[in-house]
Structures are given as C-alpha cells and as structure tokens.
Short mmCIF file of C-alpha atoms and ligand atoms in Angstrom, two decimals:
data_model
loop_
_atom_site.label_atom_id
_atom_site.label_comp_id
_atom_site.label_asym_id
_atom_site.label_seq_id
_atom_site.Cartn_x
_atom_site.Cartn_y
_atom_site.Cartn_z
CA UNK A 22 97.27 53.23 -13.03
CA UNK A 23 94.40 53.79 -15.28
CA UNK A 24 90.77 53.46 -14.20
CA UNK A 25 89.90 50.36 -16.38
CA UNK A 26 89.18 47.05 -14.80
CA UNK A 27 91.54 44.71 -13.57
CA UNK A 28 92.39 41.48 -14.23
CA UNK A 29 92.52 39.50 -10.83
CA UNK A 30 94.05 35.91 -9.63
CA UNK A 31 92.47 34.73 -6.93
CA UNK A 32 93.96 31.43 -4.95
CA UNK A 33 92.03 30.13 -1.84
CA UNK A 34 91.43 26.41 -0.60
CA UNK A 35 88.48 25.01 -2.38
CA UNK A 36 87.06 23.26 0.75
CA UNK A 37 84.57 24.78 3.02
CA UNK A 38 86.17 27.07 5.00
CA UNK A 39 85.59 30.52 6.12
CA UNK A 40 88.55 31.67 3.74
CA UNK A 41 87.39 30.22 0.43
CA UNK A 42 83.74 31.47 0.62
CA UNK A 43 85.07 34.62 1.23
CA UNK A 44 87.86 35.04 -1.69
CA UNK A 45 84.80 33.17 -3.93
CA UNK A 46 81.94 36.15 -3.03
CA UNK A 47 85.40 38.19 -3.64
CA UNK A 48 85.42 36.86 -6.75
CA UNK A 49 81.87 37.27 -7.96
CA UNK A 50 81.59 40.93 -6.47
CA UNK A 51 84.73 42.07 -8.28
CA UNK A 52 83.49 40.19 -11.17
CA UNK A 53 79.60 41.83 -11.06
CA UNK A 54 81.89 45.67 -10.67
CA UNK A 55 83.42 44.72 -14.45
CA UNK A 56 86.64 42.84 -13.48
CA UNK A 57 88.67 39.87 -14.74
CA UNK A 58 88.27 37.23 -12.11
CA UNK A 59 90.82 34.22 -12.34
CA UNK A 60 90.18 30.97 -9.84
CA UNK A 61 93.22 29.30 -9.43
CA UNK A 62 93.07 25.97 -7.25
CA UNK A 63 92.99 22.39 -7.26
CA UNK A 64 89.61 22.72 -7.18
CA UNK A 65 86.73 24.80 -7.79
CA UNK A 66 85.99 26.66 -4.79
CA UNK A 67 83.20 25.79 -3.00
CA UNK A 68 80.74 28.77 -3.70
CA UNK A 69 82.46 29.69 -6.89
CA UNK A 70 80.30 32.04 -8.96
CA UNK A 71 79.77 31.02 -12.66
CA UNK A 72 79.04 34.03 -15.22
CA UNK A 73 81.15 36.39 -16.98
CA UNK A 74 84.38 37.35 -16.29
CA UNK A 75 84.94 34.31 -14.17
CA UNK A 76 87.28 31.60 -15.08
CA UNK A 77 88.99 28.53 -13.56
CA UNK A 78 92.25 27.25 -13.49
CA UNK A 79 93.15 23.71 -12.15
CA UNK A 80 96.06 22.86 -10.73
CA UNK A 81 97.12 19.35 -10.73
CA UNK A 82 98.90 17.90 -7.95
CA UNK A 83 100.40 14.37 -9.23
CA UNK A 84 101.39 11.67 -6.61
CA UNK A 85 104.90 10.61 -8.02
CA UNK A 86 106.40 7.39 -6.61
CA UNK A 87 109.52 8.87 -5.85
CA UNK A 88 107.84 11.63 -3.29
CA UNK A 89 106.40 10.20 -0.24
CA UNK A 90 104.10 13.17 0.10
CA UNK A 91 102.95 14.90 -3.16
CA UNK A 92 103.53 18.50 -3.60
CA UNK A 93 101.04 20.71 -3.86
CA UNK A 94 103.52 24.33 -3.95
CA UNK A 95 105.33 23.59 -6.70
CA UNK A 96 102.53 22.52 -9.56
CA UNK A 97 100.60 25.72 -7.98
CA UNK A 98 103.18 28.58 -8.26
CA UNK A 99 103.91 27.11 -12.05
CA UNK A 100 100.00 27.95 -12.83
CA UNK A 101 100.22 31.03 -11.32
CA UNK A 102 102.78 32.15 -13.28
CA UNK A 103 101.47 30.89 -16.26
CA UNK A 104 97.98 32.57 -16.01
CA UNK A 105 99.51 35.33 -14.90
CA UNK A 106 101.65 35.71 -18.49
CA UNK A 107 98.83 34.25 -20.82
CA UNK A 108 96.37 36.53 -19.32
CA UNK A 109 98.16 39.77 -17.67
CA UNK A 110 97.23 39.32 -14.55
CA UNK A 111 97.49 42.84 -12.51
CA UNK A 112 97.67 41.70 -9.20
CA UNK A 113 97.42 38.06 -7.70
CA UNK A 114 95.45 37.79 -4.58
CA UNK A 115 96.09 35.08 -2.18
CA UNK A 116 94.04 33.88 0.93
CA UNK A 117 95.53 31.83 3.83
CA UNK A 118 99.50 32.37 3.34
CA UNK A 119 100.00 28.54 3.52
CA UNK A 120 101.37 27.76 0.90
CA UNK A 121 99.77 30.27 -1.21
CA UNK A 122 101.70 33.27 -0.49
CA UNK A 123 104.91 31.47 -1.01
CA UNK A 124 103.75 30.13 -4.30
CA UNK A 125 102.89 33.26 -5.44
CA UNK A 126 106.48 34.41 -4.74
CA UNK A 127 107.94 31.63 -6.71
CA UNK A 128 105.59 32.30 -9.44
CA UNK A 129 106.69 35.80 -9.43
CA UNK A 130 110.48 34.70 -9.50
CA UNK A 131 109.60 32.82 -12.27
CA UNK A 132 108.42 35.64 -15.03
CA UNK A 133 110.24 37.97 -16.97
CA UNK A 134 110.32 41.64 -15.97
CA UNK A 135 107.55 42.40 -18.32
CA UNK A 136 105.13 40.32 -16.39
CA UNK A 137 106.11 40.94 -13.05
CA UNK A 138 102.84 40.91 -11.33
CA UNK A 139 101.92 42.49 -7.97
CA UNK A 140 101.33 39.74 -5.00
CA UNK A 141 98.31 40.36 -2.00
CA UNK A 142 98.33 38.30 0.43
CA UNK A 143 95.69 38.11 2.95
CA UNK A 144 96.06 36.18 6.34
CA UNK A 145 92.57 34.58 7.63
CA UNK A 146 92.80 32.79 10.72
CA UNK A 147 95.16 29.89 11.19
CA UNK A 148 97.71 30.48 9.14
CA UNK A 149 98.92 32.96 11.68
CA UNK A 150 97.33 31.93 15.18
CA UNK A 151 98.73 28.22 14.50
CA UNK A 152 101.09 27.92 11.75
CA UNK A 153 102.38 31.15 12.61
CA UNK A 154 104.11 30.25 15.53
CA UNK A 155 104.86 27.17 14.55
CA UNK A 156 108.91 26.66 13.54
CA UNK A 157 108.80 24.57 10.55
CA UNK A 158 106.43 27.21 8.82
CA UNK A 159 106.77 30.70 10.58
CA UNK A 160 109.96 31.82 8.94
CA UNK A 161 108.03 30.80 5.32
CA UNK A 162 105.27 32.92 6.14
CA UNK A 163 107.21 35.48 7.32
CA UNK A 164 109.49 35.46 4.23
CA UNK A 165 106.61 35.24 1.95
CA UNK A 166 104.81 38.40 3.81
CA UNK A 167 108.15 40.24 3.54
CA UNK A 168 107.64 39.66 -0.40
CA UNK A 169 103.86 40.66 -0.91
CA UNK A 170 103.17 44.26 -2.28
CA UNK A 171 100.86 44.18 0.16
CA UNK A 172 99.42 42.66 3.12
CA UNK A 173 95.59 42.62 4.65
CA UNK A 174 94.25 40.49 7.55
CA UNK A 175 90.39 39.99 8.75
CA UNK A 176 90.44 41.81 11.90
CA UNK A 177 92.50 43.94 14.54
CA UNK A 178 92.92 40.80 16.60
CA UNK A 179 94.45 38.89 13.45
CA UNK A 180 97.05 42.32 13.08
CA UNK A 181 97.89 41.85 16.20
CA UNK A 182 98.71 38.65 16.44
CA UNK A 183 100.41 38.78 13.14
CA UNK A 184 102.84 41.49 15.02
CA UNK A 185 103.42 38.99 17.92
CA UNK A 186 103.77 35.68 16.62
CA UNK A 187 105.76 36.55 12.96
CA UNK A 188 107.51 39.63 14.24
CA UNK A 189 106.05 41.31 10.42
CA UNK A 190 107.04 44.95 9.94
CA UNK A 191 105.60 45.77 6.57
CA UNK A 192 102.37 47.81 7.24
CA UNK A 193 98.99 45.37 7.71
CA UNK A 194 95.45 46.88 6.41
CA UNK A 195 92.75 45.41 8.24
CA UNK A 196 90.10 44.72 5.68
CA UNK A 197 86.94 43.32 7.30
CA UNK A 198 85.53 40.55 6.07
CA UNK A 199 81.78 40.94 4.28
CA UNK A 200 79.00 38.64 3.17
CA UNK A 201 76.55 39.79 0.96
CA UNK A 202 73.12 37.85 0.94
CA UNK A 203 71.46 36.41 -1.92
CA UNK A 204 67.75 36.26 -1.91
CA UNK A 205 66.51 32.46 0.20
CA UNK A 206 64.69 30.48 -2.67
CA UNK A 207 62.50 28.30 -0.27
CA UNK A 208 60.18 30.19 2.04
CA UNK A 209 61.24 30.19 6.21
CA UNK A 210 58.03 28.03 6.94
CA UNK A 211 58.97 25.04 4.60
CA UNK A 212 62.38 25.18 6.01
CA UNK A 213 61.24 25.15 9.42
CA UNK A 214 58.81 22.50 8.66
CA UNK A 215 61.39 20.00 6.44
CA UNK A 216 63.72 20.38 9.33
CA UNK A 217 61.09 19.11 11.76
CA UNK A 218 60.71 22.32 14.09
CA UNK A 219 57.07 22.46 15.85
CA UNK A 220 55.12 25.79 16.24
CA UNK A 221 57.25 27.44 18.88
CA UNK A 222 60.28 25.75 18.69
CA UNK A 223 63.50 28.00 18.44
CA UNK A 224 65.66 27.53 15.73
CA UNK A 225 69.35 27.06 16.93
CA UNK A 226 72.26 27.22 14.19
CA UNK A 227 75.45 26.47 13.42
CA UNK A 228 77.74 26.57 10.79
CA UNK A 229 80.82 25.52 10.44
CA UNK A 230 83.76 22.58 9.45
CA UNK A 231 83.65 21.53 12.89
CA UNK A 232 87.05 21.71 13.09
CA UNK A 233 88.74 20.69 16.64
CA UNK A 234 89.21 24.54 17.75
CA UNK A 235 85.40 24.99 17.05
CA UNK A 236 84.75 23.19 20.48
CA UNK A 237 81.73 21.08 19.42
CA UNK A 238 82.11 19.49 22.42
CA UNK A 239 81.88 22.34 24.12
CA UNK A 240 78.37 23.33 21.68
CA UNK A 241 76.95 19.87 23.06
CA UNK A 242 77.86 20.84 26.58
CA UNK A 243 75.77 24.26 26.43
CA UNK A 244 72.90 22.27 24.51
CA UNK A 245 72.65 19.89 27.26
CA UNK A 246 71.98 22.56 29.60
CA UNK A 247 69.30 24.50 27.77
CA UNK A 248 65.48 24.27 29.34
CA UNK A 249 62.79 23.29 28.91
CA UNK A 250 64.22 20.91 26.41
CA UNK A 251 60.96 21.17 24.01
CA UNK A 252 61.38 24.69 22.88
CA UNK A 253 64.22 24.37 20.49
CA UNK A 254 66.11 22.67 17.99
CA UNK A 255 69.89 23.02 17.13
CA UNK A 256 70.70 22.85 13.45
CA UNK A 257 74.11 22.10 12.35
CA UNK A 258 75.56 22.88 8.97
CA UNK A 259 78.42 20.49 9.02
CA UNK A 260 80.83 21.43 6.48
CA UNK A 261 83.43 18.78 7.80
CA UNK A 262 82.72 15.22 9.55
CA UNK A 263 79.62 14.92 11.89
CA UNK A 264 80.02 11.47 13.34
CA UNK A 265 81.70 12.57 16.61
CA UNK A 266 79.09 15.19 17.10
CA UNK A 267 76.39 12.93 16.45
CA UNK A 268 78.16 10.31 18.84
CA UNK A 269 78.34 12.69 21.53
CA UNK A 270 74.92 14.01 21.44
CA UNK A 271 73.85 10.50 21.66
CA UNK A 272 75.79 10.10 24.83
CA UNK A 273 74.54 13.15 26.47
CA UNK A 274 71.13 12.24 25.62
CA UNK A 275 70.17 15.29 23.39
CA UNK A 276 70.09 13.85 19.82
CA UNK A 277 66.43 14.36 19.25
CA UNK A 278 67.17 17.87 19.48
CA UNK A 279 70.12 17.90 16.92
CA UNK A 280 69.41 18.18 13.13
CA UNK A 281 72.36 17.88 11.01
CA UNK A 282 73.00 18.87 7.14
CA UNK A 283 75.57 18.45 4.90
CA UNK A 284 77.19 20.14 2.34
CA UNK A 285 74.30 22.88 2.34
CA UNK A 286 75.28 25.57 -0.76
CA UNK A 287 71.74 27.50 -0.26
CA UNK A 288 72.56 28.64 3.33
CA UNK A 289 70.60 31.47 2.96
CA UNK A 290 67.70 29.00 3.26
CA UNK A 291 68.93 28.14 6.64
CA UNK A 292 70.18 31.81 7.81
CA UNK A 293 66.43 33.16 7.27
CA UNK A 294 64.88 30.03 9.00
CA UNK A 295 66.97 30.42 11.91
CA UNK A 296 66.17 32.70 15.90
CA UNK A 297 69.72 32.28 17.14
CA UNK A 298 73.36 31.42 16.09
CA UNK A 299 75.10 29.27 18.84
CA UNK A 300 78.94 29.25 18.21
CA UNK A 301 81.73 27.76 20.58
CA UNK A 302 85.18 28.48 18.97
CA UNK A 303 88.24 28.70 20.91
CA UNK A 304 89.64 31.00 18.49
CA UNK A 305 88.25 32.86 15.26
CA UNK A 306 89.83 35.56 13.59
CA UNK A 307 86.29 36.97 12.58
CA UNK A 308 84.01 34.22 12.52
CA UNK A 309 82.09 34.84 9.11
CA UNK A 310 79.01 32.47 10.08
CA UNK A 311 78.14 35.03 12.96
CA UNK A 312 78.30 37.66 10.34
CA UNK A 313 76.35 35.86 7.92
CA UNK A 314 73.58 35.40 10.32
CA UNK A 315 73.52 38.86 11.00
CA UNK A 316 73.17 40.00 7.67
CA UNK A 317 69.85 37.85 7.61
CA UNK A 318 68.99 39.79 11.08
CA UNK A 319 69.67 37.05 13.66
CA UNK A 320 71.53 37.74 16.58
CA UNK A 321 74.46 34.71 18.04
CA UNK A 322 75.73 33.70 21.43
CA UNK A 323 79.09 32.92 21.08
CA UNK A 324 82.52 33.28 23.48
CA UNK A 325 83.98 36.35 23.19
CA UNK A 326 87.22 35.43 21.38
CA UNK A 327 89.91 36.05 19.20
CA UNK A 328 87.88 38.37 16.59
CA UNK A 329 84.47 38.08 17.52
CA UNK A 330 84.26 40.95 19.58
CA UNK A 331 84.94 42.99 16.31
CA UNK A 332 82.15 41.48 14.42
CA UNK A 333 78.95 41.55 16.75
CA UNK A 334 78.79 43.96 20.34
CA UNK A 335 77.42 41.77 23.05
CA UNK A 336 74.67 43.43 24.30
CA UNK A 337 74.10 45.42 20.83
CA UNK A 338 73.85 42.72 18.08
CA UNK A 339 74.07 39.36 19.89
CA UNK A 340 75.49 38.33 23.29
CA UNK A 341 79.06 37.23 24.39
CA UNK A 342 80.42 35.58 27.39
CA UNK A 343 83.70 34.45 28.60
CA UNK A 344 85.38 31.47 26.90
CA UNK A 345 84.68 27.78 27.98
CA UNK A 346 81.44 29.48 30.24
CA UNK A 347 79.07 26.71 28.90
CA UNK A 348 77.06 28.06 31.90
CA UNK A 349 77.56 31.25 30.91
CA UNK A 350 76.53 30.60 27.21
CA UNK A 351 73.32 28.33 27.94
CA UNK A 352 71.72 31.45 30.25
CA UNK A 353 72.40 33.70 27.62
CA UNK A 354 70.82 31.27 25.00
CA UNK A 355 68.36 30.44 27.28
CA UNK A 356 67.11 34.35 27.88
CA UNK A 357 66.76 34.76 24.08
CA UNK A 358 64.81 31.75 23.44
CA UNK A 359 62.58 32.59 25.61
CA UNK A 360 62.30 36.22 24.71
CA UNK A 361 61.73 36.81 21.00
CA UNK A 362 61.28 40.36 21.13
CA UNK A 363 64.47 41.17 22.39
CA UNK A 364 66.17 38.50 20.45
CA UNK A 365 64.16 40.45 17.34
CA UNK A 366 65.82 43.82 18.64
CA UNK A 367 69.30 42.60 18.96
CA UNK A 368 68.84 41.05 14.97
CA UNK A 369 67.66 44.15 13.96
CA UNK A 370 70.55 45.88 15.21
CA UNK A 371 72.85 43.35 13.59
CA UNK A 372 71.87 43.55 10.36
CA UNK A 373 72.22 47.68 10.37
CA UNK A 374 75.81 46.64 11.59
CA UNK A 375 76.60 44.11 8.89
CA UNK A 376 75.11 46.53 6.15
CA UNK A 377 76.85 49.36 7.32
CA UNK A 378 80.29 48.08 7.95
CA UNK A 379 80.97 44.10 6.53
CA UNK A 380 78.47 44.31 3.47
CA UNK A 381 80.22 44.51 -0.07
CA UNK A 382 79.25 48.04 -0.17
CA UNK A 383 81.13 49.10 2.02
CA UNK A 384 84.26 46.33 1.81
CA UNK A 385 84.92 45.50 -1.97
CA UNK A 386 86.03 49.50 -2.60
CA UNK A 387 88.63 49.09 -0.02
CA UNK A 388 90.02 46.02 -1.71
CA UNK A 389 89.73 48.07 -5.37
CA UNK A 390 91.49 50.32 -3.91
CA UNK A 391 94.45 48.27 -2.51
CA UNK A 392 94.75 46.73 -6.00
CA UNK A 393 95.30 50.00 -7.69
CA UNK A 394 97.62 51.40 -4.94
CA UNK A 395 99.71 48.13 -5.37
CA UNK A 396 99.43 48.38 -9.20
CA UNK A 397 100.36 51.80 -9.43
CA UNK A 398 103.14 51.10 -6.79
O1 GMT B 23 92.33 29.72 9.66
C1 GMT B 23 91.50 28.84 9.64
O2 GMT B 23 91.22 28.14 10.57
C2 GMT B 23 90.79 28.58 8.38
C3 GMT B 23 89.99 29.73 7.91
C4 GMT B 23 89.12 29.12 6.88
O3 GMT B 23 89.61 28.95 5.78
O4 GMT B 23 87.99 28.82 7.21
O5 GMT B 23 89.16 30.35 8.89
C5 GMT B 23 89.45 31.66 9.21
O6 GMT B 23 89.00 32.52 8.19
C6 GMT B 23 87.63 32.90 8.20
C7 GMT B 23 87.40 33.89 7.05
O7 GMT B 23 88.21 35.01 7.19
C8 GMT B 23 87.25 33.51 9.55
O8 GMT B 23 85.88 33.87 9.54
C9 GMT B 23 87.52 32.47 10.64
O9 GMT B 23 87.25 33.09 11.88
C10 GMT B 23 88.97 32.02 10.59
N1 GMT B 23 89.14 30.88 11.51
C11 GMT B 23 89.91 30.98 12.57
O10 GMT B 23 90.50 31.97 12.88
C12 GMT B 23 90.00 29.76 13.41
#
C-alpha cells in the first residue's frame, strides 16, 4: 500500500451520541493529517467539521405507502456503494454495527471487483451490550462482523463482551476512544456567571442523551443527598429530552440547583467552567464525557461500570464507587466539593492520562495504521 493519503467513508448516526462525535473528530483529525474524509448519513453529524477534504453525502430515507416502516439499510448501503465507486474509497469505516456494518456489506456485494473496498467496523456501546444479545439482530451483527476486514471496539470491556454475547472469532483491536480539545471561546468566569453559579459554588456536570441506561434518576437521587445544598450547582448538557429530569427534580425538591442546556456544540465552554463530572450510567462502554472532562483537567464521580474503569483510575484521576451506591456516590461528590485542592490534584492527573493515552496523538496513528494493514490486506 503506498504511503499517500487515503480516501475514507465514514458512516455514524448523526444524533448526539457518544459514537457520532467520535467518528466526526475522526473525521476532522484524519482530514487535518491530509486525508479524504467522506460523511455518509442521513444527516450531517452533529459536530461535523467543515474545511478541506471533508464532504457530505445524504442519504435519503423515503416513507413509501406500501412499507409500514421506512427503510433506512437499503437507501444507505446504495450510497455507500456509490461514493465508494465515484470517489475510490479505500476503506469504509463504520461506527455502531446497527445497521451500518450490514450496509456496508451489501454495498460491498454490490460493486464490481475493481472497486471492492475494504469494510471497518467499529462496535461502540449498545450495539453489542443490547442489540447484541438480542435474537432478532445478533446473528446480523454477527454476520456482518464475520464480513469486515477488520474489527475495533472502544474498550477491553466492549471485547469482551463482544466474545460473550456474539460468540465473534475474528481478532478485535481495542482502539481507545480520544477527544481532542479545541480552545473555549468564552472565558470560565462568564460561563460561570451566565449559568448563575455564586462565588463558591461548585460546578457539577453532565453530559449526555439522557438515555434510560444513563440512570438520571439515579443522578437526581445522589443530588438530593449532597450538603450543604448552597455550595453547588449541577449542570446538565441534555443532548436528548429533559422534561422527566426536570419533573423529577421538581419532585425531590432540588430544581433550584439544576441548570439545564440544550443542544450545546461549544462544550468546551462548559468542560473548562466545570469542578466535577457527576455520571450515573448503568452501562458505558467508555463513557467519552468523563474523558472529555478530563482532557480539560476535571476529575468525575461516576459508578464503576462497564468501561469506565478503563478510562479514569478511581483514586488517580477521579473517584468510582459501586453501581446504584447513590450513597456511595454523594460522599464521594461531597469530599471533592468540599476539597478543591485535591479535586485540583486528581484533574491534574487526568488530563496527563487523557494526553498520554486517549488524545489524537496518540489514537488517530493506530487507526492509520489499521487502514493501511486492511488496504494492503
Ligand atoms: O451504544 C450506545 O448506547 C450509543 C453510543 C452512542 O452512540 O452514544 O454510546 C456508546 O459509544 C460511546 C462512544 O464510543 C461511548 O463513550 C459510550 O460509553 C457508549 N454507550 C454505552 O455503552 C451505553
């Protein structure tokens, strides 16, 4: 395979999701090392670069009469194989194997020898832990797995579970996942100030699409507990719908100290505003969000599972407890907000973790070189 840069599909959701931020930073880091970047969604993903070497290709999904549910795999794998022809596509890579990784198989099936092109697929969370073991899709993803030149998950615990639940027996690389900052445009002080924190008031944060199997109930439930009530505030990036939160903080009688935003792009703003990331998943592969906030040098509580153990070492970087502790979680909190120092060490120590091992630096390589193994394969 020659040393000249690639041209490279990319297909994630567009939505906010953990998944799609990452294959879009993907996107622009592969793009800013000289490479052909090619977007192909329904949608624009949500943190899609724009510049050179970055293009967009829509798929559209029609609604015909005759369907009762329109078909999203179809109209997708036909775009695939039709950007990968008009534009040589080296390598297509996919993120979250629903349906992406089967489309790409189709759209594989679909070209001529000449334009055979090689197929990544890389598992992020759910498409494994849920769909995974799930009947009606697991022998899909496990077909579709079977057919990728390759295949790369976020973390050990996603391997793992990939082992268990879709009985794969290909090789799987474990490829961290990274986040790269980009400078904050508003300075910490106006932040704090527009989102109504008073001089000595912790910032709490979280991030996420508040998803059921984020536990927001569970959030609320270590909030409640946190004293003395006046010396923080938990912000709440809400990058699905807030009203249930917002319902139940009014029933548990903490929704002064709740701030909620909205489709926030500029979350660096927030990251550098922010003392401590508060995160009560169930399960996360990785968790990116606890990453991200460790790149800006804050430390997280969070339960210690699924992932999460991988990306920040209690103790080291942030603190960890056992799942559904909300007791457990609101002392740990608790100690940090009331101890900035320490909370400052522990931040400091994340960030030399994200730099050294999830920053692009030290990610994007591996990925280049998976591309050009696969190429050359
Ligand atoms: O699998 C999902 O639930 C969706 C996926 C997404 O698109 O947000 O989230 C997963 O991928 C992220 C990026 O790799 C990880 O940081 C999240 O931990 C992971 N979510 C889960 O495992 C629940």
């Amino acid at each position: 395979m020659p040393d000249r840069p690639l041209k490279i599909g990319i297909t994630c959701y567009p939505s906010v999701g953990g998944s799609g931020i990452l294959a879009s930073e993907l996107g622009e880091e592969l793009a800013a090392r000289g490479h052909e970047i090619h977007f192909i969604s329904y949608d624009p993903p949500f943190r899609m670069p724009v510049g050179p070497r970055v293009f967009f290709h829509p798929v559209v999904v029609n609604s015909y009469d005759l369907f009762k549910y329109p078909d999203y795999t179809l109209p997708l794998s036909v775009k695939m194989a039709e950007v990968s022809r008009d534009h040589g596509l080296d390598v297509l890579h996919v993120h979250y194997a629903v349906p992406h990784a089967t489309a790409a198989f189709l759209a594989r099936s679909m070209l001529h020898e000449e334009h055979r092109l090689k197929i990544i697929t890389t598992l992020h969370g759910t498409d494994t832990t849920l769909l995974g073991r799930d009947p009606g899709y697991g022998p899909a993803i496990r077909h579709a797995l079977e057919q990728s030149d390759a295949i790369t998950t976020v973390s050990e615990f996603m391997r793992r579970e990939t082992v268990r639940l879709l009985g794969v027996k290909r090789p799987i690389e474990v490829v961290h996942n990274f986040f790269e900052p980009h400078p904050a445009p508003r300075p910490r002080a106006d932040m704090r100030r527009d989102l109504g924190l008073a001089d000595g008031e912790a910032m709490l944060l979280h991030l996420s699409n508040l998803r059921a199997l984020k536990r927001v109930d569970l959030m609320l439930a270590t909030v409640a507990r946190l004293a003395p009530r006046n010396r923080f505030k938990l912000v709440v990036l809400a990058g699905g719908n807030p009203t249930l939160l917002i319902a139940e903080a009014a029933r548990l009688g903490i929704a002064d100290r709740i701030v909620v935003r909205e489709r926030v792009t500029d979350i660096e703003d927030y990251l550098q505003a922010t003392d401590l990331g508060l995160f009560t998943s169930e399960t996360e592969s990785f968790c990116l969000s606890i990453l991200e906030l460790m790149s800006m040098g804050c430390p997280s509580v969070a339960f210690a599972v699924g992932g999460i153990p991988e990306v920040t070492i209690s103790g080291e970087t942030g603190l960890l407890v056992p799942f559904d502790d909300t007791a457990a979680l609101a002392a740990a909190a608790e100690s940090l907000i009331k101890d900035p120092v320490r909370r400052a060490a522990l931040g400091q120590a994340a960030q030399k973790r994200a730099r050294e091992h999830f920053s692009a630096a030290a990610i994007i390589p591996r990925y280049e070189a998976l591309y050009r193994q696969v190429c050359s394969g």
